[in-house]
Amino acid sequence: MTTLTPEDVRREPALQLAAGAGGGWLVIAGQELRDIWLSARGPAIVIGTSLLLSLLTYLAASNEELNIIDQRDTVNLLAQITMALAVGVSLLFTADCVSGERERETLESLLVTPVPRGQVALGKYLAAVSMWPVLLIVAIPYIWVLREGEGVFADAMLGALVVGTLLVIGFVSLGLLVSIFSGSNRLSLAVAFFIFVLLLAPTQLPLGGWFGDLITQTNPMTAGSTFLHRAIVKEHGWGEDLDLLIAPAVWAIAMTGVAFIAAGRLRLQGSFGR
Amino acid sequence: MIRRGGLVALVAMVALFAIALGARRHAAAEMNGAPIAVGELTVVVSKSNVSAVTGDSFTFTSEIRNAGSEATPALIANLAFVAVDGGTYVDPEDWSSERTQAVAPIATGATASQTWTVKTVLAGDVASYVVVLPAPPALVANSPLAVSPAIQMHVEKHRALNPGGVLPTVLIVPVVLVMAFGGMRVVRRFV
Amino acid sequence: MAQASLAVDGISKAFGETRAVRGLSLDAAPGEVIGLLGPNGAGKTTAIRILTTIYAPDSGSFAVDGIPYTRPSAIRQRIGVLPESAGYPLHQSGEEFVQYFARLFGQSRKSARETAKTLLAEVGLAERAASPISMYSRGMRQRLGVARALVNRPRVLFLDEPTLGLDPAGQRQILALISEAATERGATVILSTHFLDEVEEVCSRVIILNRGEVIAEGPVADIKRRAAPRTARVRVPEENHESALSALKRAPGVGDAQAVNGGRGLISATLDGSDTNAPIRALLEAGIPILFFELEGGKLSDAFLALTGEAGA
């Protein structure tokens, strides 16, 4: 048996470089981006979204029932739908990113590279987030043609950018977190999607009273949705409803922090649902 | 809100092929009919018949004249709608976003004018009229009302292939995306 | 002894109540191919996962190329791994796949491209480099896995069941690659396998694990000799049974002789040394005709079965 001395350790030859030291996340993000955007997945989602927005835009402009709604309402509708789609899709991407690799038996090969676990997670995280700016860009022409009146386009784009970014960051982190601990991809997708629906549902419900206010303020989805509604439809100035951005911001920061702490403990096997 | 939007989207999908737009209306230019006197106020409106299509808007004016010997108290003018074909559901809020106007006291022999905007939301025959009543505190249970003659609106469903000029956008964006992603795949295959 | 490229000192790992690996120790020199044998559940894969930094050992320590196990990232720079159940991104081409891993090991785009080209040629996949992995056979995927494991010129190469599910031709290709990695690249190879003939063919040493413990370790020849002394089975006419037993028990080079299953005419003789002709010579000298003669044992598989207690299984 060879005895290792500190001298032996110092004798270590220079490392090849880099990937392990800092650039691995970039390589992984690049590969993941290619997997999303050069395969059918990303394009199909974007084209599907554009078809949905086309349909809604046409109906909004043509149907007499919809003419009841103020144009600002229609713009708000498109912005919110784009945002909800981006959040849902990005969430599903990260919910698959670790547990999916486990299931496809490709995770072990990745874990024996010198890229630190946190960087593996970061690369996948960034690729999943890429869906959001693309969908927002796709929504631009629709919101542009439906805009009417001063500042509605700017209100919608800026509001969606801020609220959507916070929500996407939070939910992508949630997906990553669930995926890190989930032993099965199906479980990971189910748990992540369930939480998404649970938080999205109150935006579809009439909320009133102190409890309604509490939900609106504390649920990042309802808070973000209400903020966007007030900015676009009610023409509120940004300073008026800044409190509604607290929940999405806290959600984004907290989930990201927790997810990346967990990513450092990424294991070959999941903790539950094996 | 997504909630309202979702409901709207649902309704919109049901009415997928109901296409409407455009503007065709013919309205009378002169003041409408004989004034109806209630108490000493008379109300007249600037239109008597309107033919329009769904989604169209028009404006008209009402004039409240005080024929009495005393100035009126402060008044409230309200625009009302009623379906006269028996089949059209009319939600007044949808037809006019500003249906109530405050009118300052009118001196004897003087008139006050109001401008109203109406949006023809649904196809059908609908009548609209202006009701004037005293504002509180002069308003009491048996305060007399003054009502204008009705404006007869005949609204037809409008169909258009390019509502609001959105057709190019809704067609071009998906096509451009399909071409862009398809192009990327083709280029990648040959590079 | 030269600096061991792999030095393992009493590593152990338990999962709950199950002790998967108990006190595994070994030293491996550059260019050495070590076979890791054991029945299912013996702890081979767990041992490899500890040594490849997937699992942390509960106790003990190890070092790869002088790097202690407490620096897993540095160890990963020096090892190549083909996991037992290696999945592949089926939409990628073989070339993209190897390039990707080369880049994860810090190579530039250009260098990664060259590495992929070289390695794919070495494993015989040059012509299929641009094909999607979904079009590869299992044997091709395993060779691709070996190519990927070599992207960083590893000092130690861990191969967990690399020939599982391959046809004989595929097995031969993988074994040739393993030998090349050891002889030409000077890599230490730890080969976990169920196929004992593979171990005999390419391994210089073997470690046999059973229920997490090392039950035998050493050069293949030693293991065979220690665990499975050769025996000879002979059949003689029934009337010669007793005289044959006596002749064999007296013969030099024959340790013992017994009737098999109490039958008459069938005798099992244990050989003391390497003279496999000793029983034949003894019987011929006694004038006893031999109806049947067969040598048993002396193969690694016999040693393996004897050591792991699976002979009767």
Coordinates of N, CA, C and O in Angstrom, one line a residue, chain A residues 1-21 23-32 34-36 38-39 41 101-117 120 124 266-269 274, chain C residues 1-4 7-10 15 25-27 45 48-49 52-55 61-68 71 73-74 76-79 81 83-89 91-92 96-97 100-109 148 151-153 155:
Chain A
M1 N 0.9 -1.2 0.0 CA 0.0 0.0 0.0 C 0.9 1.2 0.0 O 1.8 1.4 0.8
T2 N 0.7 2.1 -0.9 CA 1.4 3.4 -1.0 C 0.9 4.3 0.1 O -0.3 4.5 0.2
T3 N 1.8 4.9 0.8 CA 1.4 5.9 1.8 C 1.5 7.3 1.2 O 2.5 7.6 0.6
L4 N 0.4 8.0 1.3 CA 0.4 9.3 0.7 C 0.9 10.3 1.7 O 0.6 10.3 2.9
T5 N 1.8 11.1 1.2 CA 2.4 12.2 2.1 C 1.9 13.5 1.5 O 1.5 13.6 0.3
P6 N 2.0 14.6 2.3 CA 1.7 15.9 1.7 C 2.6 16.2 0.5 O 2.1 16.9 -0.4
E7 N 3.7 15.7 0.5 CA 4.6 15.9 -0.7 C 4.0 15.3 -1.9 O 4.0 15.9 -3.0
D8 N 3.4 14.1 -1.8 CA 2.7 13.5 -2.9 C 1.6 14.4 -3.4 O 1.4 14.5 -4.6
V9 N 0.9 15.0 -2.5 CA -0.2 15.8 -2.9 C 0.3 17.0 -3.7 O -0.3 17.4 -4.7
R10 N 1.3 17.6 -3.2 CA 1.9 18.8 -3.8 C 2.4 18.5 -5.2 O 2.5 19.4 -6.1
R11 N 2.8 17.2 -5.4 CA 3.4 16.8 -6.7 C 2.4 16.8 -7.8 O 2.7 16.7 -9.0
E12 N 1.1 17.0 -7.4 CA 0.0 17.0 -8.4 C 0.3 17.8 -9.6 O 0.6 19.0 -9.6
P13 N 0.2 17.2 -10.8 CA 0.5 18.0 -12.0 C -0.6 19.0 -12.3 O -1.7 18.9 -11.7
A14 N -0.3 20.0 -13.0 CA -1.2 21.1 -13.3 C -2.5 20.5 -13.9 O -2.4 19.6 -14.8
L15 N -3.6 21.0 -13.5 CA -4.8 20.5 -14.1 C -5.0 21.0 -15.6 O -4.4 22.0 -15.9
Q16 N -5.7 20.2 -16.3 CA -5.8 20.6 -17.7 C -6.3 22.0 -17.9 O -6.0 22.7 -18.9
L17 N -7.1 22.4 -17.0 CA -7.7 23.7 -17.0 C -9.1 23.7 -16.5 O -9.5 22.8 -15.9
A18 N -9.7 24.3 -16.6 CA -10.8 25.0 -16.8 C -12.1 24.6 -16.5 O -12.8 25.3 -15.8
A19 N -12.5 23.5 -17.2 CA -13.9 23.2 -17.1 C -14.2 23.1 -15.6 O -15.2 23.7 -15.1
G20 N -13.4 22.3 -14.9 CA -13.7 22.2 -13.5 C -13.5 23.5 -12.7 O -14.2 23.7 -11.8
A21 N -12.6 24.3 -13.2 CA -12.3 25.5 -12.4 C -13.3 26.6 -12.6 O -13.5 27.4 -11.8
G23 N -15.4 27.1 -16.2 CA -16.1 27.2 -17.5 C -17.1 26.1 -17.8 O -17.7 26.1 -18.8
G24 N -17.2 25.1 -16.9 CA -18.0 24.0 -17.2 C -19.5 24.3 -17.4 O -20.1 23.8 -18.2
W25 N -19.9 25.3 -16.6 CA -21.3 25.7 -16.7 C -21.7 26.2 -18.1 O -22.7 26.0 -18.6
L26 N -20.6 26.9 -18.7 CA -20.8 27.4 -20.0 C -21.0 26.3 -21.1 O -21.8 26.4 -22.0
V27 N -20.1 25.3 -20.9 CA -20.1 24.2 -21.8 C -21.5 23.5 -21.7 O -22.1 23.1 -22.7
I28 N -21.9 23.3 -20.5 CA -23.2 22.6 -20.3 C -24.4 23.4 -20.7 O -25.3 22.9 -21.4
A29 N -24.3 24.7 -20.5 CA -25.4 25.6 -20.9 C -25.4 25.5 -22.5 O -26.5 25.5 -23.0
G30 N -24.3 25.6 -23.1 CA -24.2 25.6 -24.6 C -24.9 24.3 -25.1 O -25.7 24.3 -26.1
Q31 N -24.5 23.2 -24.5 CA -25.1 21.9 -25.0 C -26.6 21.8 -24.7 O -27.3 21.4 -25.6
E32 N -27.0 22.3 -23.6 CA -28.4 22.2 -23.2 C -29.2 23.2 -24.2 O -30.3 22.8 -24.6
R34 N -28.4 23.9 -27.2 CA -28.5 23.2 -28.5 C -29.6 22.1 -28.4 O -30.3 22.0 -29.4
D35 N -29.6 21.4 -27.3 CA -30.6 20.4 -27.1 C -32.0 20.9 -27.2 O -32.9 20.3 -27.7
I36 N -32.2 22.1 -26.6 CA -33.5 22.7 -26.7 C -33.8 23.3 -28.0 O -34.9 23.1 -28.6
L38 N -32.0 23.3 -31.0 CA -31.8 22.7 -32.3 C -32.5 21.4 -32.5 O -32.5 20.7 -33.5
S39 N -33.2 21.0 -31.4 CA -34.1 19.8 -31.5 C -35.5 20.4 -31.8 O -35.7 21.5 -32.1
R41 N -38.0 20.4 -29.6 CA -38.7 20.8 -28.4 C -38.9 22.3 -28.3 O -40.0 22.8 -28.3
E101 N -32.0 13.0 -16.5 CA -30.6 12.4 -16.7 C -30.5 11.2 -15.9 O -29.8 10.2 -16.4
R102 N -31.0 11.2 -14.7 CA -31.0 9.9 -13.9 C -31.7 8.8 -14.6 O -31.2 7.7 -14.8
E103 N -32.9 9.1 -15.1 CA -33.7 8.1 -15.8 C -33.0 7.6 -17.1 O -33.1 6.5 -17.4
R104 N -32.4 8.5 -17.8 CA -31.8 8.2 -19.1 C -30.4 7.6 -18.8 O -29.7 7.3 -19.8
E105 N -30.0 7.5 -17.6 CA -28.7 7.0 -17.2 C -27.5 7.7 -17.7 O -26.5 7.1 -18.1
T106 N -27.7 9.0 -17.9 CA -26.6 9.8 -18.4 C -26.0 10.7 -17.3 O -25.0 11.4 -17.5
L107 N -26.6 10.6 -16.1 CA -26.1 11.5 -15.0 C -24.7 11.1 -14.5 O -23.9 12.0 -14.2
E108 N -24.5 9.8 -14.4 CA -23.2 9.4 -13.8 C -22.0 9.8 -14.6 O -21.0 10.3 -14.1
S109 N -22.2 9.7 -15.9 CA -21.1 10.2 -16.8 C -20.8 11.7 -16.6 O -19.6 12.1 -16.7
L110 N -21.8 12.4 -16.3 CA -21.7 13.9 -16.1 C -21.0 14.1 -14.7 O -20.2 15.0 -14.6
L111 N -21.4 13.3 -13.8 CA -20.9 13.6 -12.4 C -19.4 13.2 -12.3 O -18.8 13.6 -11.3
V112 N -18.9 12.3 -13.2 CA -17.5 12.0 -13.0 C -16.6 12.9 -13.9 O -15.4 12.6 -14.0
T113 N -17.2 13.9 -14.4 CA -16.3 15.0 -15.0 C -15.9 16.0 -13.9 O -16.6 16.0 -12.9
P114 N -14.9 16.8 -14.2 CA -14.5 17.7 -13.1 C -15.3 18.9 -12.9 O -15.0 19.7 -12.0
V115 N -16.4 19.0 -13.6 CA -17.3 20.1 -13.5 C -18.0 20.0 -12.1 O -18.7 19.0 -11.8
P116 N -17.9 21.1 -11.3 CA -18.6 21.0 -10.0 C -20.1 20.9 -10.1 O -20.7 21.4 -11.1
R117 N -20.7 20.2 -9.1 CA -22.2 20.0 -9.2 C -23.0 21.3 -9.4 O -24.0 21.3 -10.2
V120 N -22.9 22.2 -13.0 CA -23.8 21.4 -13.8 C -25.2 22.0 -13.7 O -25.9 22.1 -14.7
K124 N -27.7 24.0 -16.8 CA -29.0 23.5 -17.1 C -30.1 24.6 -16.8 O -31.1 24.7 -17.6
L266 N -25.9 17.5 -5.2 CA -26.5 16.7 -6.2 C -25.9 15.3 -6.1 O -24.7 15.1 -6.1
R267 N -26.8 14.3 -6.1 CA -26.3 12.9 -6.0 C -26.8 12.1 -7.2 O -27.7 12.4 -7.9
L268 N -26.1 10.9 -7.3 CA -26.4 10.1 -8.4 C -27.9 9.6 -8.3 O -28.6 9.5 -9.3
Q269 N -28.2 9.2 -7.1 CA -29.6 8.8 -6.8 C -30.4 9.9 -6.2 O -29.9 10.7 -5.4
R274 N -37.7 6.8 -5.7 CA -36.9 5.9 -6.5 C -37.7 4.6 -6.8 O -38.5 4.2 -6.0
Chain C
M1 N 8.5 0.2 -4.9 CA 7.4 0.2 -5.9 C 7.2 1.7 -6.4 O 7.3 2.6 -5.7
A2 N 7.0 1.8 -7.7 CA 6.7 3.1 -8.3 C 5.5 3.7 -7.7 O 4.7 3.0 -7.1
Q3 N 5.3 5.0 -7.8 CA 4.1 5.7 -7.4 C 2.8 4.9 -7.9 O 2.7 4.8 -9.1
A4 N 2.0 4.5 -7.0 CA 0.8 3.8 -7.5 C -0.1 4.8 -8.1 O -0.3 5.9 -7.6
A7 N -4.2 4.0 -5.2 CA -3.9 3.5 -3.9 C -5.1 3.5 -3.0 O -5.7 4.6 -2.7
V8 N -5.6 2.4 -2.6 CA -6.9 2.3 -1.9 C -6.6 1.6 -0.5 O -5.9 0.6 -0.5
D9 N -7.0 2.3 0.5 CA -6.7 1.8 1.9 C -8.0 1.6 2.7 O -8.5 2.5 3.3
G10 N -8.5 0.4 2.7 CA -9.5 0.0 3.6 C -10.8 0.8 3.4 O -11.5 1.1 4.5
F15 N -25.1 1.1 3.0 CA -26.3 1.8 2.7 C -27.3 1.3 3.7 O -27.8 0.1 3.6
S25 N -8.9 -2.7 -0.1 CA -7.5 -2.1 -0.2 C -6.9 -2.6 -1.5 O -7.1 -3.8 -1.8
L26 N -6.2 -1.8 -2.2 CA -5.4 -2.3 -3.3 C -4.5 -1.2 -3.8 O -4.7 0.0 -3.5
D27 N -3.4 -1.6 -4.4 CA -2.5 -0.7 -5.1 C -2.4 -1.1 -6.5 O -2.4 -2.2 -6.8
T45 N -19.8 -2.5 -8.2 CA -20.2 -1.2 -8.7 C -20.1 -0.1 -7.6 O -19.6 1.0 -7.9
I48 N -16.5 0.8 -7.4 CA -16.1 1.7 -8.5 C -16.7 3.1 -8.3 O -16.0 4.1 -8.5
R49 N -17.9 3.1 -7.8 CA -18.5 4.5 -7.6 C -17.8 5.2 -6.5 O -17.7 6.5 -6.5
T52 N -14.6 6.5 -8.1 CA -14.8 7.5 -9.1 C -15.4 8.7 -8.5 O -16.0 9.6 -9.2
T53 N -15.5 8.8 -7.2 CA -15.9 10.0 -6.4 C -17.5 10.2 -6.5 O -17.9 11.3 -6.1
I54 N -18.2 9.2 -7.0 CA -19.6 9.3 -6.9 C -20.2 9.2 -5.5 O -21.0 10.0 -5.1
Y55 N -19.6 8.2 -4.8 CA -20.0 8.1 -3.4 C -18.8 8.4 -2.5 O -17.6 8.1 -3.0
S61 N -9.5 5.4 2.9 CA -9.1 6.5 2.0 C -8.6 5.9 0.7 O -8.3 4.7 0.6
F62 N -8.5 6.7 -0.2 CA -7.8 6.3 -1.5 C -7.3 7.6 -2.2 O -7.6 8.7 -1.8
A63 N -6.4 7.3 -3.1 CA -5.8 8.4 -3.8 C -5.6 7.9 -5.3 O -5.3 6.7 -5.5
V64 N -5.8 8.8 -6.2 CA -5.6 8.5 -7.6 C -4.5 9.4 -8.1 O -4.6 10.6 -8.0
D65 N -3.4 8.7 -8.6 CA -2.3 9.5 -9.1 C -1.8 10.5 -8.0 O -1.4 11.6 -8.3
G66 N -1.8 10.0 -6.8 CA -1.3 10.8 -5.7 C -2.3 11.9 -5.1 O -2.0 12.5 -4.1
I67 N -3.5 12.0 -5.7 CA -4.4 13.0 -5.3 C -5.4 12.3 -4.3 O -6.0 11.3 -4.6
P68 N -5.5 12.8 -3.1 CA -6.3 12.2 -2.1 C -7.8 12.3 -2.4 O -8.2 13.2 -3.1
R71 N -10.2 15.4 -2.5 CA -10.2 16.4 -3.6 C -10.8 15.8 -4.9 O -10.1 15.5 -5.9
S73 N -12.7 16.7 -7.3 CA -12.7 17.4 -8.6 C -11.3 17.1 -9.3 O -11.3 16.9 -10.5
A74 N -10.3 17.1 -8.5 CA -8.9 16.9 -9.1 C -8.8 15.4 -9.5 O -8.2 15.1 -10.5
R76 N -11.3 13.6 -10.5 CA -12.0 13.4 -11.8 C -11.3 13.8 -13.0 O -11.6 13.4 -14.1
Q77 N -10.3 14.8 -12.8 CA -9.5 15.2 -14.0 C -8.6 14.0 -14.4 O -8.2 14.0 -15.6
R78 N -8.4 13.0 -13.6 CA -7.4 12.0 -13.9 C -8.0 10.6 -14.1 O -7.3 9.6 -14.3
I79 N -9.3 10.5 -14.0 CA -9.9 9.2 -14.2 C -10.9 9.2 -15.5 O -11.4 10.3 -15.9
V81 N -14.2 6.9 -16.9 CA -15.2 6.0 -16.3 C -16.2 5.6 -17.4 O -16.7 6.4 -18.1
P83 N -19.6 3.8 -16.9 CA -20.4 3.3 -15.8 C -21.2 2.0 -16.3 O -21.2 1.7 -17.5
E84 N -21.7 1.3 -15.3 CA -22.3 0.0 -15.7 C -23.5 0.2 -16.6 O -23.6 -0.4 -17.6
S85 N -24.4 1.2 -16.3 CA -25.5 1.4 -17.2 C -25.3 2.8 -17.7 O -25.9 3.8 -17.2
A86 N -24.5 2.9 -18.7 CA -24.2 4.3 -19.3 C -25.3 4.6 -20.3 O -25.5 3.8 -21.3
G87 N -26.0 5.7 -20.1 CA -27.0 6.1 -21.1 C -26.3 7.1 -22.1 O -25.2 7.6 -21.8
Y88 N -26.9 7.3 -23.2 CA -26.4 8.2 -24.2 C -27.5 9.1 -24.7 O -28.6 8.7 -24.9
P89 N -27.1 10.3 -25.0 CA -28.1 11.2 -25.6 C -28.3 10.8 -27.1 O -27.4 11.1 -27.9
H91 N -29.9 11.7 -29.6 CA -30.1 12.6 -30.7 C -28.7 13.2 -31.1 O -28.5 13.7 -32.2
Q92 N -27.7 13.0 -30.3 CA -26.4 13.5 -30.6 C -25.6 12.6 -31.5 O -25.9 11.4 -31.4
E96 N -20.2 14.6 -31.6 CA -20.7 15.6 -30.7 C -20.6 15.2 -29.3 O -20.2 16.0 -28.4
F97 N -20.9 13.9 -29.1 CA -20.9 13.4 -27.7 C -19.5 13.4 -27.1 O -19.3 13.9 -26.0
Y100 N -18.2 17.0 -26.6 CA -18.9 17.6 -25.4 C -18.1 17.2 -24.1 O -17.8 18.1 -23.3
F101 N -17.8 16.0 -24.0 CA -17.1 15.5 -22.8 C -15.7 16.1 -22.8 O -15.1 16.4 -21.7
A102 N -15.0 16.1 -23.9 CA -13.7 16.7 -24.0 C -13.7 18.1 -23.5 O -12.8 18.6 -22.8
R103 N -14.7 18.8 -23.9 CA -14.9 20.2 -23.4 C -15.1 20.3 -21.9 O -14.7 21.2 -21.3
L104 N -15.9 19.4 -21.4 CA -16.1 19.4 -20.0 C -14.8 19.1 -19.2 O -14.7 19.5 -18.0
F105 N -13.9 18.5 -19.9 CA -12.6 18.3 -19.2 C -11.6 19.5 -19.5 O -10.4 19.4 -19.3
G106 N -12.2 20.6 -20.1 CA -11.4 21.8 -20.2 C -10.7 22.0 -21.5 O -10.0 23.0 -21.7
Q107 N -11.0 21.1 -22.5 CA -10.4 21.3 -23.8 C -11.1 22.4 -24.6 O -12.3 22.6 -24.5
S108 N -10.2 23.1 -25.4 CA -10.8 24.1 -26.3 C -11.7 23.4 -27.3 O -11.6 22.2 -27.5
R109 N -12.5 24.2 -28.1 CA -13.3 23.7 -29.1 C -12.5 22.9 -30.1 O -12.8 21.8 -30.5
R148 N -15.3 8.0 -24.9 CA -15.6 9.1 -24.0 C -14.7 9.1 -22.7 O -14.2 10.0 -22.2
V151 N -11.2 10.6 -23.0 CA -11.0 12.0 -23.5 C -10.0 12.8 -22.8 O -9.3 13.7 -23.3
N152 N -9.8 12.5 -21.5 CA -8.9 13.3 -20.7 C -7.6 12.5 -20.4 O -6.8 12.9 -19.5
R153 N -7.3 11.5 -21.3 CA -6.0 10.7 -21.1 C -5.9 10.3 -19.6 O -5.0 10.7 -18.9
R155 N -5.4 8.6 -16.0 CA -4.4 7.8 -15.4 C -5.0 6.5 -14.9 O -4.3 5.5 -14.9

